[in-house]
Coordinates of C-alpha atoms and ligand atoms in Angstrom, one line a residue:
M10 CA 12.3 3.9 -36.1
K11 CA 9.7 1.2 -36.2
P12 CA 7.6 1.7 -33.2
I13 CA 6.5 -0.7 -29.9
K14 CA 3.3 -1.7 -29.9
V15 CA 1.4 -1.9 -26.8
G16 CA -1.9 -3.4 -26.4
L17 CA -4.2 -2.1 -23.7
L18 CA -6.5 -4.6 -21.5
G19 CA -9.3 -2.3 -20.5
I20 CA -9.6 1.3 -21.2
G21 CA -11.2 2.3 -18.2
T22 CA -9.9 5.6 -16.0
V23 CA -6.2 4.2 -15.8
G24 CA -6.5 3.3 -19.6
A25 CA -8.3 6.3 -21.2
G26 CA -5.2 8.2 -18.7
T27 CA -2.7 6.0 -20.8
F28 CA -3.7 6.7 -24.3
T29 CA -4.4 10.7 -23.6
V30 CA -0.8 10.7 -22.0
L31 CA 0.7 8.4 -24.5
A32 CA -0.8 10.8 -27.6
R33 CA 0.1 14.2 -25.3
N34 CA 3.9 13.4 -24.6
A35 CA 4.5 10.8 -27.8
E36 CA 7.6 13.0 -29.2
E37 CA 9.4 13.6 -25.3
I38 CA 8.5 9.7 -24.9
R39 CA 10.3 9.2 -28.1
R40 CA 13.4 10.5 -27.9
R41 CA 13.4 9.3 -23.5
A42 CA 12.7 5.7 -25.0
G43 CA 14.6 5.6 -28.3
R44 CA 11.7 4.1 -30.2
P45 CA 7.9 5.6 -30.8
I46 CA 5.7 3.8 -28.5
E47 CA 2.0 3.6 -29.9
I48 CA -0.8 1.4 -28.5
T49 CA -2.5 -0.3 -31.0
M50 CA -4.6 -2.7 -29.8
V51 CA -7.8 -2.1 -27.2
A52 CA -9.5 -4.7 -25.3
D53 CA -12.8 -3.5 -23.2
L54 CA -16.0 -4.8 -23.2
D55 CA -17.6 -1.8 -23.9
T56 CA -16.3 -1.3 -27.6
A57 CA -18.8 1.8 -28.0
R58 CA -16.9 3.6 -25.1
A59 CA -13.2 2.7 -26.7
K60 CA -13.6 3.4 -30.0
Q61 CA -14.8 6.8 -28.5
I62 CA -11.5 7.2 -26.4
T63 CA -9.7 6.1 -29.0
G64 CA -11.0 7.9 -31.6
G65 CA -11.1 5.4 -34.3
K66 CA -7.3 5.6 -34.3
V67 CA -6.7 1.5 -33.2
E68 CA -7.9 -1.6 -33.3
V69 CA -10.9 -2.0 -30.8
V70 CA -11.4 -5.7 -29.3
D71 CA -14.3 -7.3 -27.2
D72 CA -12.0 -10.5 -26.3
A73 CA -8.6 -9.5 -24.5
N74 CA -7.3 -13.2 -25.5
I75 CA -7.0 -11.8 -29.5
I76 CA -4.2 -9.0 -28.0
V77 CA -2.3 -11.5 -25.9
N78 CA -2.2 -14.0 -28.5
H79 CA -1.3 -11.7 -31.2
P80 CA 1.8 -11.9 -32.8
D81 CA 1.9 -8.4 -33.4
I82 CA 1.2 -7.0 -29.7
D83 CA 5.0 -5.8 -28.3
I84 CA 4.0 -5.0 -24.3
V85 CA 0.6 -5.9 -22.9
V86 CA -0.4 -3.3 -20.4
E87 CA -3.2 -5.3 -18.1
L88 CA -5.4 -2.8 -16.6
I89 CA -8.4 -5.1 -15.9
G90 CA -8.2 -6.0 -12.7
G91 CA -8.4 -8.7 -10.2
Y92 CA -6.6 -12.2 -9.4
G93 CA -9.0 -14.0 -12.3
I94 CA -9.2 -13.1 -15.7
A95 CA -6.3 -11.1 -15.7
R96 CA -3.9 -13.7 -14.2
Q97 CA -4.8 -16.2 -16.7
L98 CA -4.7 -13.1 -19.9
V99 CA -0.9 -11.9 -18.3
M100 CA 0.3 -15.6 -17.6
T101 CA -0.6 -16.4 -21.3
A102 CA 0.7 -13.0 -22.5
I103 CA 4.0 -14.5 -21.1
A104 CA 4.0 -17.5 -22.7
N105 CA 3.8 -15.5 -25.8
G106 CA 7.2 -14.0 -25.0
K107 CA 5.3 -10.5 -24.6
H108 CA 6.5 -8.2 -21.9
V109 CA 3.8 -6.9 -19.6
V110 CA 3.0 -3.8 -17.4
T111 CA 0.4 -3.7 -14.8
A112 CA -1.3 -1.7 -12.2
N113 CA -2.5 -4.9 -10.7
K114 CA -1.6 -5.0 -7.1
A115 CA -3.9 -8.1 -6.0
L116 CA -2.6 -10.5 -8.6
L117 CA 1.1 -9.5 -7.7
A118 CA 0.6 -9.8 -4.0
T119 CA -0.9 -13.2 -4.5
H120 CA 0.6 -15.2 -7.4
G121 CA 3.6 -13.1 -8.0
T122 CA 6.2 -15.5 -7.5
E123 CA 4.4 -18.0 -10.3
I124 CA 4.0 -14.8 -13.0
F125 CA 7.8 -13.3 -12.0
R126 CA 9.2 -17.0 -12.5
A127 CA 7.7 -17.0 -15.4
A128 CA 8.6 -13.9 -16.7
Q129 CA 12.1 -15.2 -16.6
E130 CA 11.9 -18.4 -18.3
K131 CA 10.4 -16.6 -20.8
R132 CA 13.1 -13.7 -20.5
V133 CA 10.7 -11.0 -20.8
M134 CA 9.9 -8.2 -17.9
V135 CA 6.6 -7.8 -15.5
A136 CA 6.8 -4.5 -14.6
F137 CA 4.4 -2.9 -11.7
E138 CA 5.3 0.7 -11.3
A139 CA 1.6 1.8 -11.3
A140 CA 1.1 -1.2 -8.7
V141 CA 1.5 1.1 -5.6
A142 CA 1.1 4.7 -4.9
G143 CA 0.2 5.4 -8.8
G144 CA 1.7 8.1 -9.8
I145 CA 4.7 8.2 -7.0
P146 CA 7.6 6.1 -8.8
I147 CA 8.5 4.2 -5.8
I148 CA 9.2 0.5 -7.1
K149 CA 11.8 2.4 -8.8
A150 CA 12.8 4.4 -6.2
L151 CA 12.9 1.1 -4.2
R152 CA 14.7 -1.1 -6.8
E153 CA 16.9 1.3 -8.4
G154 CA 17.3 5.3 -6.5
L155 CA 17.8 3.3 -3.1
T156 CA 20.1 0.2 -4.0
A157 CA 23.3 0.9 -2.6
N158 CA 21.4 0.4 1.1
R159 CA 20.0 -1.6 3.5
I160 CA 16.5 -1.2 4.1
Q161 CA 15.3 -0.7 7.2
W162 CA 12.0 -0.1 6.9
I163 CA 9.4 1.6 4.8
A164 CA 6.4 3.0 6.0
G165 CA 3.0 4.4 4.1
I166 CA 0.2 6.0 3.3
I167 CA -0.3 4.2 0.7
N168 CA -4.2 3.9 -0.1
G169 CA -6.1 7.2 -0.4
T170 CA -9.6 6.4 0.3
T171 CA -8.9 5.8 3.9
N172 CA -6.4 8.9 4.2
F173 CA -9.6 10.9 2.9
I174 CA -11.4 9.3 5.7
L175 CA -9.2 9.5 8.4
S176 CA -8.7 13.5 7.5
E177 CA -12.0 14.2 7.2
M178 CA -12.9 12.7 10.6
R179 CA -10.0 14.5 12.2
D180 CA -11.5 17.9 10.5
K181 CA -15.1 17.6 11.0
G182 CA -14.5 15.3 14.4
L183 CA -17.0 12.5 12.6
D184 CA -17.3 8.5 13.0
F185 CA -16.3 6.3 10.6
D186 CA -19.7 5.0 9.2
V187 CA -21.1 8.8 8.3
V188 CA -17.6 10.1 6.8
L189 CA -17.4 6.5 4.5
K190 CA -21.0 7.6 3.3
E191 CA -20.0 11.0 2.4
A192 CA -17.0 9.8 0.9
Q193 CA -18.8 7.4 -1.7
R194 CA -21.0 10.1 -2.5
L195 CA -17.8 12.2 -3.3
G196 CA -16.4 9.6 -5.6
Y197 CA -13.4 9.1 -3.0
A198 CA -14.6 5.8 -2.1
E199 CA -16.2 3.0 -4.0
A200 CA -20.1 1.8 -4.2
D201 CA -17.8 -1.6 -2.1
P202 CA -14.8 0.3 -0.1
T203 CA -14.1 -3.3 1.2
F204 CA -10.7 -3.3 -0.4
D205 CA -9.8 -0.3 1.0
I206 CA -11.2 0.2 4.3
E207 CA -10.7 -3.0 5.7
G208 CA -6.9 -2.9 4.9
I209 CA -6.3 -4.7 2.0
D210 CA -5.3 -2.8 -0.9
A211 CA -2.5 -1.1 1.1
A212 CA -1.2 -4.8 2.5
H213 CA -1.3 -5.9 -1.2
K214 CA 1.4 -2.5 -1.6
A215 CA 3.0 -3.5 1.2
T216 CA 3.8 -6.5 0.4
L217 CA 5.1 -5.8 -3.1
M218 CA 7.4 -3.4 -1.6
S219 CA 8.3 -5.5 1.4
A220 CA 9.4 -8.2 -1.6
I221 CA 11.6 -5.2 -3.6
A222 CA 12.8 -4.2 0.3
F223 CA 13.9 -7.1 1.8
G224 CA 14.7 -9.9 -1.7
I225 CA 11.6 -11.9 -0.3
P226 CA 8.9 -13.2 -2.3
V227 CA 5.6 -11.6 -2.1
Q228 CA 3.8 -13.9 0.5
F229 CA 0.7 -11.3 1.1
D230 CA -0.8 -14.5 2.8
K231 CA 1.6 -14.2 5.8
A232 CA 0.8 -10.0 6.2
Y233 CA -1.4 -8.8 9.1
V234 CA -4.2 -6.9 7.6
E235 CA -6.1 -4.3 9.9
G236 CA -8.5 -1.9 8.5
I237 CA -10.2 2.1 9.9
T238 CA -13.5 0.5 10.5
G239 CA -13.3 0.0 14.2
L240 CA -11.5 3.5 14.2
Q241 CA -13.8 6.0 16.8
A242 CA -13.8 10.1 16.7
A243 CA -12.6 9.9 20.0
D244 CA -9.3 8.1 19.3
I245 CA -8.9 10.5 17.1
R246 CA -9.4 13.5 19.2
Y247 CA -7.5 11.8 21.9
A248 CA -4.1 11.4 20.1
E249 CA -4.5 14.7 19.0
Q250 CA -4.6 15.8 22.8
L251 CA -0.6 13.5 23.2
G252 CA 0.5 15.2 19.7
Y253 CA -0.1 12.4 17.0
R254 CA -2.3 12.1 14.5
I255 CA -3.8 8.2 13.3
K256 CA -2.4 7.0 9.5
L257 CA -3.6 3.4 8.3
L258 CA 0.3 2.9 7.7
G259 CA 1.6 -0.1 5.4
I260 CA 5.1 -1.5 7.3
A261 CA 7.6 -3.4 6.4
R262 CA 10.3 -3.6 8.8
R263 CA 13.9 -5.7 9.4
A264 CA 13.9 -6.9 12.4
A265 CA 16.1 -9.5 14.3
N266 CA 14.2 -12.8 13.5
G267 CA 13.0 -11.6 10.6
I268 CA 10.0 -8.8 8.8
E269 CA 7.4 -7.3 10.1
L270 CA 4.7 -6.9 7.3
R271 CA 1.3 -5.4 8.7
V272 CA -1.2 -2.7 7.8
H273 CA -3.0 -0.9 10.6
P274 CA -4.0 2.0 12.1
T275 CA -1.0 3.9 13.8
L276 CA -0.5 6.6 16.1
I277 CA 2.3 9.0 14.6
P278 CA 3.7 11.9 15.8
A279 CA 2.4 15.0 14.8
N280 CA 5.4 16.6 13.4
R281 CA 5.7 14.1 11.0
L282 CA 5.9 15.6 7.2
I283 CA 4.1 12.0 6.8
A284 CA 1.5 12.9 9.6
N285 CA 0.8 15.6 7.6
V286 CA 0.0 14.2 4.4
E287 CA -3.9 14.6 3.9
G288 CA -7.1 13.9 2.1
A289 CA -6.5 11.5 -0.7
M290 CA -2.6 11.9 -1.1
N291 CA -0.4 8.9 -0.5
A292 CA 3.2 9.3 0.9
V293 CA 5.7 6.2 1.4
L294 CA 8.4 6.6 3.8
V295 CA 11.7 4.5 3.5
H296 CA 14.8 4.4 5.7
G297 CA 17.8 2.9 4.3
D298 CA 21.4 2.3 6.2
A299 CA 23.4 4.9 4.4
V300 CA 20.6 7.2 2.8
G301 CA 18.7 7.9 6.4
A302 CA 14.7 8.5 6.1
T303 CA 13.6 9.2 2.3
L304 CA 9.8 10.6 1.5
Y305 CA 8.1 10.5 -1.6
Y306 CA 4.8 11.9 -1.7
G307 CA 2.1 12.3 -4.8
K308 CA -1.3 11.3 -6.2
G309 CA -1.6 7.3 -5.7
A310 CA -5.0 7.1 -7.8
G311 CA -6.8 9.3 -11.0
A312 CA -6.1 8.4 -14.8
E313 CA -3.1 10.3 -15.4
P314 CA -1.1 10.3 -12.5
T315 CA -1.4 6.4 -12.2
A316 CA -0.7 6.6 -16.3
S317 CA 2.3 8.2 -15.7
A318 CA 3.5 5.1 -13.6
V319 CA 2.3 2.7 -16.6
I320 CA 3.8 4.9 -19.2
A321 CA 7.3 4.8 -17.6
D322 CA 7.6 1.4 -17.2
L323 CA 6.7 1.1 -21.0
V324 CA 9.6 3.4 -21.9
D325 CA 11.6 0.9 -19.5
I326 CA 10.7 -2.1 -21.4
T327 CA 11.2 -0.2 -24.9
R328 CA 14.7 0.6 -23.7
L329 CA 15.3 -3.0 -23.3
A330 CA 15.4 -2.9 -27.4
T331 CA 17.4 0.4 -27.6
A332 CA 19.9 -0.4 -25.1
D333 CA 21.4 -3.6 -23.6
P334 CA 19.2 -6.7 -23.2
E335 CA 21.6 -8.4 -21.1
H336 CA 21.2 -5.9 -18.1
R337 CA 18.3 -5.6 -17.1
V338 CA 17.2 -4.3 -13.6
P339 CA 15.6 -7.3 -11.1
Y340 CA 11.6 -7.8 -11.5
L341 CA 11.5 -7.5 -7.7
A342 CA 15.3 -5.6 -7.5
F343 CA 17.3 -8.8 -6.4
Q344 CA 18.7 -11.1 -8.9
P345 CA 16.4 -14.1 -9.5
D346 CA 18.7 -16.4 -7.8
A347 CA 20.1 -14.1 -4.8
M348 CA 16.2 -14.3 -2.7
T349 CA 16.3 -14.8 0.6
D350 CA 13.6 -17.2 2.8
T351 CA 14.3 -14.5 5.9
P352 CA 10.5 -15.3 7.3
I353 CA 7.8 -12.6 7.6
L354 CA 7.3 -12.7 11.3
P355 CA 3.8 -13.9 12.9
M356 CA 2.2 -10.8 14.6
D357 CA 2.6 -11.4 18.1
E358 CA 6.2 -11.4 17.4
I359 CA 6.5 -7.7 16.1
T360 CA 7.6 -5.0 18.2
T361 CA 5.7 -1.6 18.3
S362 CA 4.5 0.7 20.8
Y363 CA 0.6 1.3 21.6
Y364 CA -1.9 3.6 22.5
L365 CA -4.9 2.0 24.6
R366 CA -8.2 3.6 25.8
I367 CA -9.1 1.9 28.5
R368 CA -13.6 3.1 30.0
V369 CA -13.1 3.2 33.5
A370 CA -15.6 3.5 36.6
D371 CA -14.4 6.4 38.6
K372 CA -13.3 4.2 41.7
L373 CA -10.2 4.3 43.6
G374 CA -7.4 1.6 43.1
V375 CA -8.5 1.7 38.9
M376 CA -5.0 3.3 38.2
A377 CA -3.1 1.3 40.4
D378 CA -4.3 -1.7 39.2
I379 CA -3.9 -1.1 35.3
T380 CA -0.5 0.6 35.9
R381 CA 0.6 -2.4 37.8
I382 CA -0.5 -5.0 35.0
L383 CA 2.0 -2.8 32.4
A384 CA 4.4 -2.8 35.0
D385 CA 4.3 -6.4 35.2
A386 CA 4.2 -7.5 31.9
A387 CA 7.0 -4.7 31.6
I388 CA 5.6 -2.7 29.6
S389 CA 6.9 1.0 30.3
I390 CA 4.4 4.0 30.3
D391 CA 5.0 6.9 27.9
A392 CA 2.3 9.1 28.4
M393 CA -1.1 8.8 30.0
L394 CA -4.4 10.7 30.5
Q395 CA -7.3 10.6 32.1
K396 CA -10.5 12.6 31.5
E397 CA -13.1 13.8 34.5
P398 CA -16.0 11.8 34.0
A399 CA -18.3 13.8 31.6
A400 CA -21.5 15.5 33.5
G401 CA -24.3 12.8 34.4
E402 CA -21.4 9.6 34.2
T403 CA -19.9 8.0 36.2
E404 CA -17.1 6.4 33.6
A405 CA -13.9 7.9 32.1
D406 CA -11.5 7.6 29.6
I407 CA -7.8 6.7 30.4
I408 CA -5.8 6.7 27.9
I409 CA -2.5 4.9 27.9
L410 CA 0.7 5.7 25.4
T411 CA 3.5 2.4 26.2
H412 CA 7.0 2.9 25.1
K413 CA 7.7 -0.6 22.5
T414 CA 6.9 -3.9 23.4
Q415 CA 6.2 -7.5 21.5
E416 CA 2.3 -7.3 20.8
K417 CA 1.7 -10.6 22.7
K418 CA 2.6 -9.2 25.6
A419 CA 0.4 -6.6 24.8
K420 CA -2.1 -8.3 23.8
Q421 CA -2.3 -10.5 27.3
A422 CA -2.0 -6.8 29.7
I423 CA -4.5 -6.1 27.4
A424 CA -6.9 -9.2 27.9
A425 CA -5.6 -8.9 31.6
I426 CA -6.9 -5.5 32.3
E427 CA -10.3 -6.1 30.1
A428 CA -10.6 -8.5 32.8
L429 CA -10.8 -5.8 35.9
E430 CA -14.2 -4.9 37.4
A431 CA -14.3 -1.9 37.2
V432 CA -13.4 -1.8 33.5
S433 CA -15.8 -1.9 30.7
G434 CA -15.9 -3.3 27.4
Q435 CA -13.1 -3.7 25.1
V436 CA -10.1 -1.6 25.4
A437 CA -9.4 0.6 22.1
R438 CA -5.7 -0.3 21.1
I439 CA -3.8 1.1 18.3
R440 CA -0.4 0.6 17.4
L441 CA 1.9 4.1 17.6
E442 CA 5.0 4.5 15.2
S443 CA 7.5 6.9 16.1
L444 CA 8.7 6.6 12.6
G445 CA 12.0 8.3 14.0
Ligands
HSE502 N1 -8.3 2.4 -3.8 C1 -7.0 2.6 -4.0 C2 -6.8 4.1 -3.1 C3 -6.5 3.5 -5.4 O1 -7.5 4.6 -2.2 O2 -5.9 4.6 -2.7 C4 -5.8 2.1 -6.0 O3 -5.3 1.4 -5.1

C-alpha cells in the first residue's frame, strides 16, 4: 500500500516527538489509517540536529519552501510557530494542494479565516488538534463528539505555564514574580514568558474553540485578554478562605445577544473538579444542552502529548484517501456556508460575578458606604470577609464576592468605591465563575 508522505517543517520538541511516535507505533497507525504514514522530508535550520533525530532516514533540508513545493509531499506538518514565515508556508502548501497539520494557534487564531477559505477552495484539510490543549483531543470532542449539542459554554485551563505558576503561588504562598523566576529556572516558563503570562496563548486557544463551538469565524482581535501578572498571593489566600481557587480560564459563552470570549484570572469553587487541576496540566469543561457538563483533562504541552494530537490529524487526513472524501468533517465543525455572524460581545456587556479586595481605613461607616454603592448599582453581595488591621496598621482588607452582574456596572461601582476617602489604592478585582 502506497504510504502517505509527510513533510515536517521544524523538528524541535514537538517535531521530534512526532517522528518518534510515528516510528514507534507505525504498524498500529497504519492499521488505523488504512495506509502507512511516513515522514519523508524534514526542514530545519539546524540540519545537523535534524539529521541526528531522524537517524539519516529522511531527506533533511534547511529551506522549508522546498517541502511545501515538493510534488511528492501529501501532507505538510507546520511546527515552526508564529505568524510570519509560517503563514506564507502554510498558504503555499495549500495553494499546491497539500493538506496541512499545524500546532500553530497564534497563526490560526489571527489568520484562520484566510487559511480555511484557501483550504476550502483547494479542497484540502487544515487540521489543528495540537493547537489547543496539546494532547487533549478537545477539537475532535467539540467538532464531532458533541456535534448533537447546542454548546452553551466552554471554560478551560488551557495554558500549563500559568497553571503551574498559580499552583505554586497557592501551595507556597509566594508572589507572582518569585514563582515566575522559579518556573523559568525549572523550564516551565520560557525566557520570554509574555504570551503565556499575559493570557495571549490561552486567548488564541479560546478563540479557536469559540469558532468550533458556535459556528463563528475566528476573531482573536475581539477577545478580552487579561493575564496573571497582577495577581497577589493575598488574593489567592483570601479566595481560599472563601472556598475558591483562582485559575486563568479561557471562557467562550453563548449569551442572549452574542458570544463572550474572554481570558482572565477567575475564582472558581474549590470543590469543582477543574479547580483541582494543578501544575502544568490542562483541562477543558464544555457544557452542551444535551450532554450537560463534560470535562477533558491531560497534558497541554510536551513532545509526545502534542505529537499524539499531530498524528491523530495525520490519520484523519490519511483516511480521506482510504474512505469517502466527500464526507469530510468541516474544519470549524460547521459547514462553511452555515457560519453565523453572532457578534463577540464587548467586555462591558458580559455578565459574571466578582471578587473585590478593598483596602480601607478602619473607620466608622466605610463598610456602609461600600455596600451602599453596590446596592445602588443593583449588585448583590454573595459573601464578605473583613480582616482586622494587622498589628500596628490602621488599614484592613475587605473582601466581597458579588452575585452576577454586568461588567460595565461592576466597573462603575469599583470606580465609585475607589473614590471613597477611606479607600486606599485600587480595588483588586477578579472575576468569579461558579461553573455550575
Ligand atoms: N506555552 C503553552 C503552555 C503550551 O504553557 O500551555 C503551548 O501552547
